[in-house]
Coordinates of C-alpha atoms and ligand atoms in Angstrom, one line a residue:
X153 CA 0.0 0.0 0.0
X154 CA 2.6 2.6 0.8
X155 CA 4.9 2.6 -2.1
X156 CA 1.8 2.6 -4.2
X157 CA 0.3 5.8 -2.5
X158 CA 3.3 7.3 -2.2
X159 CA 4.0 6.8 -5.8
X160 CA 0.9 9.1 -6.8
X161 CA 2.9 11.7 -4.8
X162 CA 5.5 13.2 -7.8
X163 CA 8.4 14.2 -6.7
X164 CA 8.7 13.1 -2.9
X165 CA 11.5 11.1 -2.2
X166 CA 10.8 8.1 -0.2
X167 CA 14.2 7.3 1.5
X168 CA 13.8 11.0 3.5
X169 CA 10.1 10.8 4.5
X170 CA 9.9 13.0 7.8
X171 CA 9.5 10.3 10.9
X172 CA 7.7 12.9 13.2
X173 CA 5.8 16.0 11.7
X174 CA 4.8 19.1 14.4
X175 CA 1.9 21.6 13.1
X176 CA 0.5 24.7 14.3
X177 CA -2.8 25.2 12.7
X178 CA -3.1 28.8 13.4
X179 CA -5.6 31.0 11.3
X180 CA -9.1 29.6 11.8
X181 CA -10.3 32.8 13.1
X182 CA -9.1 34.9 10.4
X183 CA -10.5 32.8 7.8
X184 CA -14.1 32.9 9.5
X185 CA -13.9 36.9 9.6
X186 CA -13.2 36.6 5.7
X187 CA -16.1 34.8 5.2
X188 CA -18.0 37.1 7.4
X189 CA -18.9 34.7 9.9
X190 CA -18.0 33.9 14.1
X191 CA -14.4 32.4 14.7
X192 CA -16.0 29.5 15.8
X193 CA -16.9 28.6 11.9
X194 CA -13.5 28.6 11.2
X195 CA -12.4 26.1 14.0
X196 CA -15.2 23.7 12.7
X197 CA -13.6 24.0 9.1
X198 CA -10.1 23.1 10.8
X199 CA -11.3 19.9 10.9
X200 CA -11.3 19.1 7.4
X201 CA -8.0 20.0 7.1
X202 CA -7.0 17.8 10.1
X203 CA -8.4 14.5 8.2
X204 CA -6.5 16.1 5.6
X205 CA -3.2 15.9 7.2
X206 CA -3.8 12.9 8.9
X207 CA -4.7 10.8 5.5
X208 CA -1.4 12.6 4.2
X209 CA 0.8 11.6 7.0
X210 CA -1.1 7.6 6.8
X211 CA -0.8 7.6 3.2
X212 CA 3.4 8.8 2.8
X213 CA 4.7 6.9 5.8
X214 CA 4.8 9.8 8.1
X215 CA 5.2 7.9 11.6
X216 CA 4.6 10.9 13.9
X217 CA 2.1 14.0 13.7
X218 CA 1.6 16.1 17.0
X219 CA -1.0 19.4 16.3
X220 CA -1.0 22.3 18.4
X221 CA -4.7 22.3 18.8
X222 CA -5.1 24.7 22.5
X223 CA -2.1 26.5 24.5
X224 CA -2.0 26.7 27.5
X225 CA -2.3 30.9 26.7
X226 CA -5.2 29.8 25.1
X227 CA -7.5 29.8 28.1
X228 CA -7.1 33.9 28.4
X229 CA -9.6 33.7 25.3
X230 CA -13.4 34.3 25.6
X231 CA -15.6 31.9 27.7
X232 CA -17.4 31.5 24.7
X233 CA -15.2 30.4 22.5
X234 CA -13.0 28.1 24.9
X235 CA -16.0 26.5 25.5
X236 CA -17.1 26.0 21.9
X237 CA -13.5 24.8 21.5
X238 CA -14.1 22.0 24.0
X239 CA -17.1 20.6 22.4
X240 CA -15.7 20.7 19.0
X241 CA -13.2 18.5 20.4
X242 CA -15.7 16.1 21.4
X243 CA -17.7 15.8 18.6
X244 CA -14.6 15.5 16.3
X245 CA -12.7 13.0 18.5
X246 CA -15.9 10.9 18.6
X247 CA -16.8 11.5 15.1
X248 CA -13.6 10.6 13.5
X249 CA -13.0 7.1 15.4
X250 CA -14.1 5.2 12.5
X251 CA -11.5 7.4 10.1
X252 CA -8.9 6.5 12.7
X253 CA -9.5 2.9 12.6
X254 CA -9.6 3.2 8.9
X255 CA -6.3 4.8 8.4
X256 CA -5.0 3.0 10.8
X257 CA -3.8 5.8 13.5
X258 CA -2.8 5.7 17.1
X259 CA -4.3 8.6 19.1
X260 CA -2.2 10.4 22.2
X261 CA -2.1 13.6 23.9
X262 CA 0.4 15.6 25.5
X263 CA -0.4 18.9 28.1
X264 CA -1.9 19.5 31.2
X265 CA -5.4 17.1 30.2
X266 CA -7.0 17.6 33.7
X267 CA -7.3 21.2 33.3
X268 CA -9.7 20.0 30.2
X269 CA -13.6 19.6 31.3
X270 CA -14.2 15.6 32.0
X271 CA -16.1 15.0 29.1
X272 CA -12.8 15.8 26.8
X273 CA -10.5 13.7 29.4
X274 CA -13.1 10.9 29.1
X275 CA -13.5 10.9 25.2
X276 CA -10.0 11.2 24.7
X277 CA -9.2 8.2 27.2
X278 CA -11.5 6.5 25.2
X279 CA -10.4 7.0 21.7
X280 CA -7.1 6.5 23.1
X281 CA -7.8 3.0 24.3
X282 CA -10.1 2.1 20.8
X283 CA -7.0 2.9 18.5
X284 CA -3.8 2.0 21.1
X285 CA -3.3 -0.8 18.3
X286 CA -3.0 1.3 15.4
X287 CA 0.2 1.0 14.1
X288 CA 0.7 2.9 10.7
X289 CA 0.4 6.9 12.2
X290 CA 0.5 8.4 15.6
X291 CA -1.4 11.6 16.6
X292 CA -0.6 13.6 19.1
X293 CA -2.7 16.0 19.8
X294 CA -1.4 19.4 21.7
X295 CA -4.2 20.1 24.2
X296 CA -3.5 22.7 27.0
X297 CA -0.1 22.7 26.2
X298 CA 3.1 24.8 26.1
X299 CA 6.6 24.1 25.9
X300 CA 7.2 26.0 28.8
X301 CA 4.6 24.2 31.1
X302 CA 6.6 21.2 30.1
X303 CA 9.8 22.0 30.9
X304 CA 8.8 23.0 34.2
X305 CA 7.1 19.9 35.3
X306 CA 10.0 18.4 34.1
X307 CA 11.8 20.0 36.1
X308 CA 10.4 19.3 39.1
X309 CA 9.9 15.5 38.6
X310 CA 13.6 16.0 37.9
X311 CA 14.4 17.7 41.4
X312 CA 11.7 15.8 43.4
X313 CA 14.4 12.9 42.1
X314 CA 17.3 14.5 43.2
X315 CA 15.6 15.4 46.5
X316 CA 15.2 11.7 47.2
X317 CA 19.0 11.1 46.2
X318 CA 17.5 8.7 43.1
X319 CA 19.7 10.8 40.9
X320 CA 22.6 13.0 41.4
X321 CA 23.0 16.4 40.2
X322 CA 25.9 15.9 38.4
X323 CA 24.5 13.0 36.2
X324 CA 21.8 15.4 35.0
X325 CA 22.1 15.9 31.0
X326 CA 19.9 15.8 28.1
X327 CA 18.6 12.4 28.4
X328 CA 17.5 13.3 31.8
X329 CA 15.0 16.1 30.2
X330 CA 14.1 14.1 27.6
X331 CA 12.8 11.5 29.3
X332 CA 11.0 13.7 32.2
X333 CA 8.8 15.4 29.5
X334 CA 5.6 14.8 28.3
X335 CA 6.9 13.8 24.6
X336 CA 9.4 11.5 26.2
X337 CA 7.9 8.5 24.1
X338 CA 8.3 10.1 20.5
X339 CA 11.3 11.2 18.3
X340 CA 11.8 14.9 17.8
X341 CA 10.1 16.9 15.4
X342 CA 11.9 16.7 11.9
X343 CA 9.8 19.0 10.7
X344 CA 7.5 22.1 12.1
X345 CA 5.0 23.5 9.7
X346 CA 2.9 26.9 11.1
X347 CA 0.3 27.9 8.7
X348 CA -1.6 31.4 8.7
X349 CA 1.6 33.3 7.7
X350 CA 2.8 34.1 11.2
X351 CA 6.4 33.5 11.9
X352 CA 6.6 32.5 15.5
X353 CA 6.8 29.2 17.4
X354 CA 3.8 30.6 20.0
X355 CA 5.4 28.2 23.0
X356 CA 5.1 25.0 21.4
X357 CA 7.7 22.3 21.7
X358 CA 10.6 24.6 22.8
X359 CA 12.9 22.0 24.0
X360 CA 12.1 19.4 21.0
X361 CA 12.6 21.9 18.0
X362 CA 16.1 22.3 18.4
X363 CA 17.4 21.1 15.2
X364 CA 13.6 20.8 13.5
X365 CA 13.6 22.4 10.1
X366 CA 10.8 24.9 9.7
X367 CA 8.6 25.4 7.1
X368 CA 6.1 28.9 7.4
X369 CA 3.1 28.8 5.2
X370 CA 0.4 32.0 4.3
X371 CA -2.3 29.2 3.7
X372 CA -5.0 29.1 6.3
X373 CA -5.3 26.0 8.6
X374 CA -9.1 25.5 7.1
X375 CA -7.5 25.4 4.0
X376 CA -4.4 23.3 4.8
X377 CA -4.3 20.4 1.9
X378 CA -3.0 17.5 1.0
X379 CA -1.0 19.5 -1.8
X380 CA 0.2 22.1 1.1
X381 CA 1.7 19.1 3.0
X382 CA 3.8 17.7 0.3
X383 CA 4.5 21.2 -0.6
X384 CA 6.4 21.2 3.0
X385 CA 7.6 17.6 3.2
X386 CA 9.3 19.0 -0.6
X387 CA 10.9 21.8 1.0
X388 CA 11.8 19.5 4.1
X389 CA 13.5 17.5 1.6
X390 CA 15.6 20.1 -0.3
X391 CA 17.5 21.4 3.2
X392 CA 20.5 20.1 4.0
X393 CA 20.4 19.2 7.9
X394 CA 24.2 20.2 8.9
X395 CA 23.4 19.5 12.8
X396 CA 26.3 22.0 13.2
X397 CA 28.6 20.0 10.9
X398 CA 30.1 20.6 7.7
X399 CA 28.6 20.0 4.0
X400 CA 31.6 17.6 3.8
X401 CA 31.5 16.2 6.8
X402 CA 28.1 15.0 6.0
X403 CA 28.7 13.4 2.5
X404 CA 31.3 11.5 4.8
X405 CA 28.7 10.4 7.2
X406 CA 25.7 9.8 5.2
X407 CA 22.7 12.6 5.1
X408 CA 19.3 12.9 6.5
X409 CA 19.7 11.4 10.2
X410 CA 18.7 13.1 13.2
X411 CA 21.0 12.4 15.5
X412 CA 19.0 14.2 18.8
Ligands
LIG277 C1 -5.9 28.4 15.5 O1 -6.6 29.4 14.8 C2 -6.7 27.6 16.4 C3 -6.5 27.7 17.8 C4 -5.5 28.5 18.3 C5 -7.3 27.0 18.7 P1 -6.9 30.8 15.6 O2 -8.1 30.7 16.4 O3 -5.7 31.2 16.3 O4 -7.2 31.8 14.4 P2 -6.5 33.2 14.1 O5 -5.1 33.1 14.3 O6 -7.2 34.1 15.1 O7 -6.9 33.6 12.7
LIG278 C1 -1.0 28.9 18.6 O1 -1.8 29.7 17.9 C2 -1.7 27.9 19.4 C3 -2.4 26.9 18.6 C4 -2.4 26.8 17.3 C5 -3.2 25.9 19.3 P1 -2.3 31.2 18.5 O2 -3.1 31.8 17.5 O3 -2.8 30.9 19.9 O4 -0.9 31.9 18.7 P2 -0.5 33.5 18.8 O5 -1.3 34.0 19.9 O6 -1.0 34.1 17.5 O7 0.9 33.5 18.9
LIG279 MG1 -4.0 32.3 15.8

């Protein structure tokens, strides 16, 4: 199946698909306003873009997809609209089970998932446990989270740990981080997309970007296509990932491998 569908894709090269893909879908609200209607409209039209993606990432062999879908800053927006947020998420997590099952995707979640209201923690835990055999895709979806919230949890598992002498201060390095933090389970991000045309990372995935390549888009996230996807795994592929070596010291080595 893959080789076929990834044949109908011209031009990607399958030897450097991206193992883990990060998104922020930013720019539901604007595209609503467009159209004259409530920002709300727009969110609900982010979901065909998200079935998008995900058919995308099943279809190419993209192992990893994690979507920035509420920060933790988030939750200084209207009442209203957090709250139509919430039940959008819902509806779409229940609604899209069979699509999951179909394409044959693993759901998780990373951020502080209690703050959500139960109904969210209890569908999630749900659709979580329904596709924990999928094998092909994993979604992770971004929900209350910041890269900052995080890295201080982290942080304190980390010196709760020290405080009971299970780990000494000096043996603390990267490793240590990694595996404190809520994506401890999943490769880095080889790629970060952000559509809408802003150029900022917003407080997502601070500590796991450091050596993504990025890839800024003016389409909006209701928009976001299968064609805007390959469009960035294509640029993705045309970079030349140095991880502070040399040109030459990489056609020693062999291209393309993240190394962190
Ligand atoms: C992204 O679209 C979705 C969320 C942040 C939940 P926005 O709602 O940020 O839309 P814009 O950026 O205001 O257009
Ligand atoms: C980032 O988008 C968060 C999500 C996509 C969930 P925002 O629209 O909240 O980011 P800012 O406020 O423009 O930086
Ligand atoms: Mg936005």
């Amino acid at each position: 199946m893959t080789s076929d569908t990834l044949a109908s894709y011209p031009g990607i090269n399958p030897h450097r698909i991206p193992r883990h893909v990060a998104i922020i879908m930013d720019g539901n609200g604007r595209w609503a306003k467009q159209q004259g209607h409530m920002r709300i409209f727009g969110h609900k039209h982010g979901v065909n873009a998200v079935r998008n993606t995900l058919e995308f990432a099943a279809e190419v062999g993209i192992e990893f997809v994690t979507l920035y879908a509420f920060s933790t800053e988030n939750w200084n927006r209207p009442e209203r609209e957090i709250n139509a947020l919430m039940q959008l998420l819902v509806d779409t997590i229940e609604k899209e089970l069979p699509n999951l099952m179909k394409n044959n995707i693993r759901l998780k979640t990373i951020g502080n998932i209690h703050q959500l209201p139960s109904r969210c923690v209890r569908q999630l835990k749900e659709t979580e446990a329904a596709t924990a055999g999928n094998t092909r895709t994993t979604l992770i979806l971004a929900l209350s989270y910041s890269g900052r919230w995080d890295i201080i949890e982290a942080v304190k598992k980390i010196a709760l740990n020290a405080q009971n002498g299970e780990i000494d201060i000096e043996n603390i390095n990267e490793d240590t981080l990694n595996r404190a933090l809520n994506t401890a389970e999943y490769p880095n991000p080889d790629l970060l997309i952000r559509t809408s045309g802003e150029m900022r990372i917003s407080n997502f995935l601070l500590w796991e970007i450091a050596y993504s390549e990025i890839h800024f888009t003016s389409v909006l996230w209701p928009d976001f296509r299968k064609e805007h996807f390959l469009e960035a795994v294509l640029d993705y592929q045309s970079r030349e990932r140095r991880f502070g070596k040399t040109s030459d010291q990489l056609a020693e080595d062999g291209k393309g491998v993240n190394p962190i």
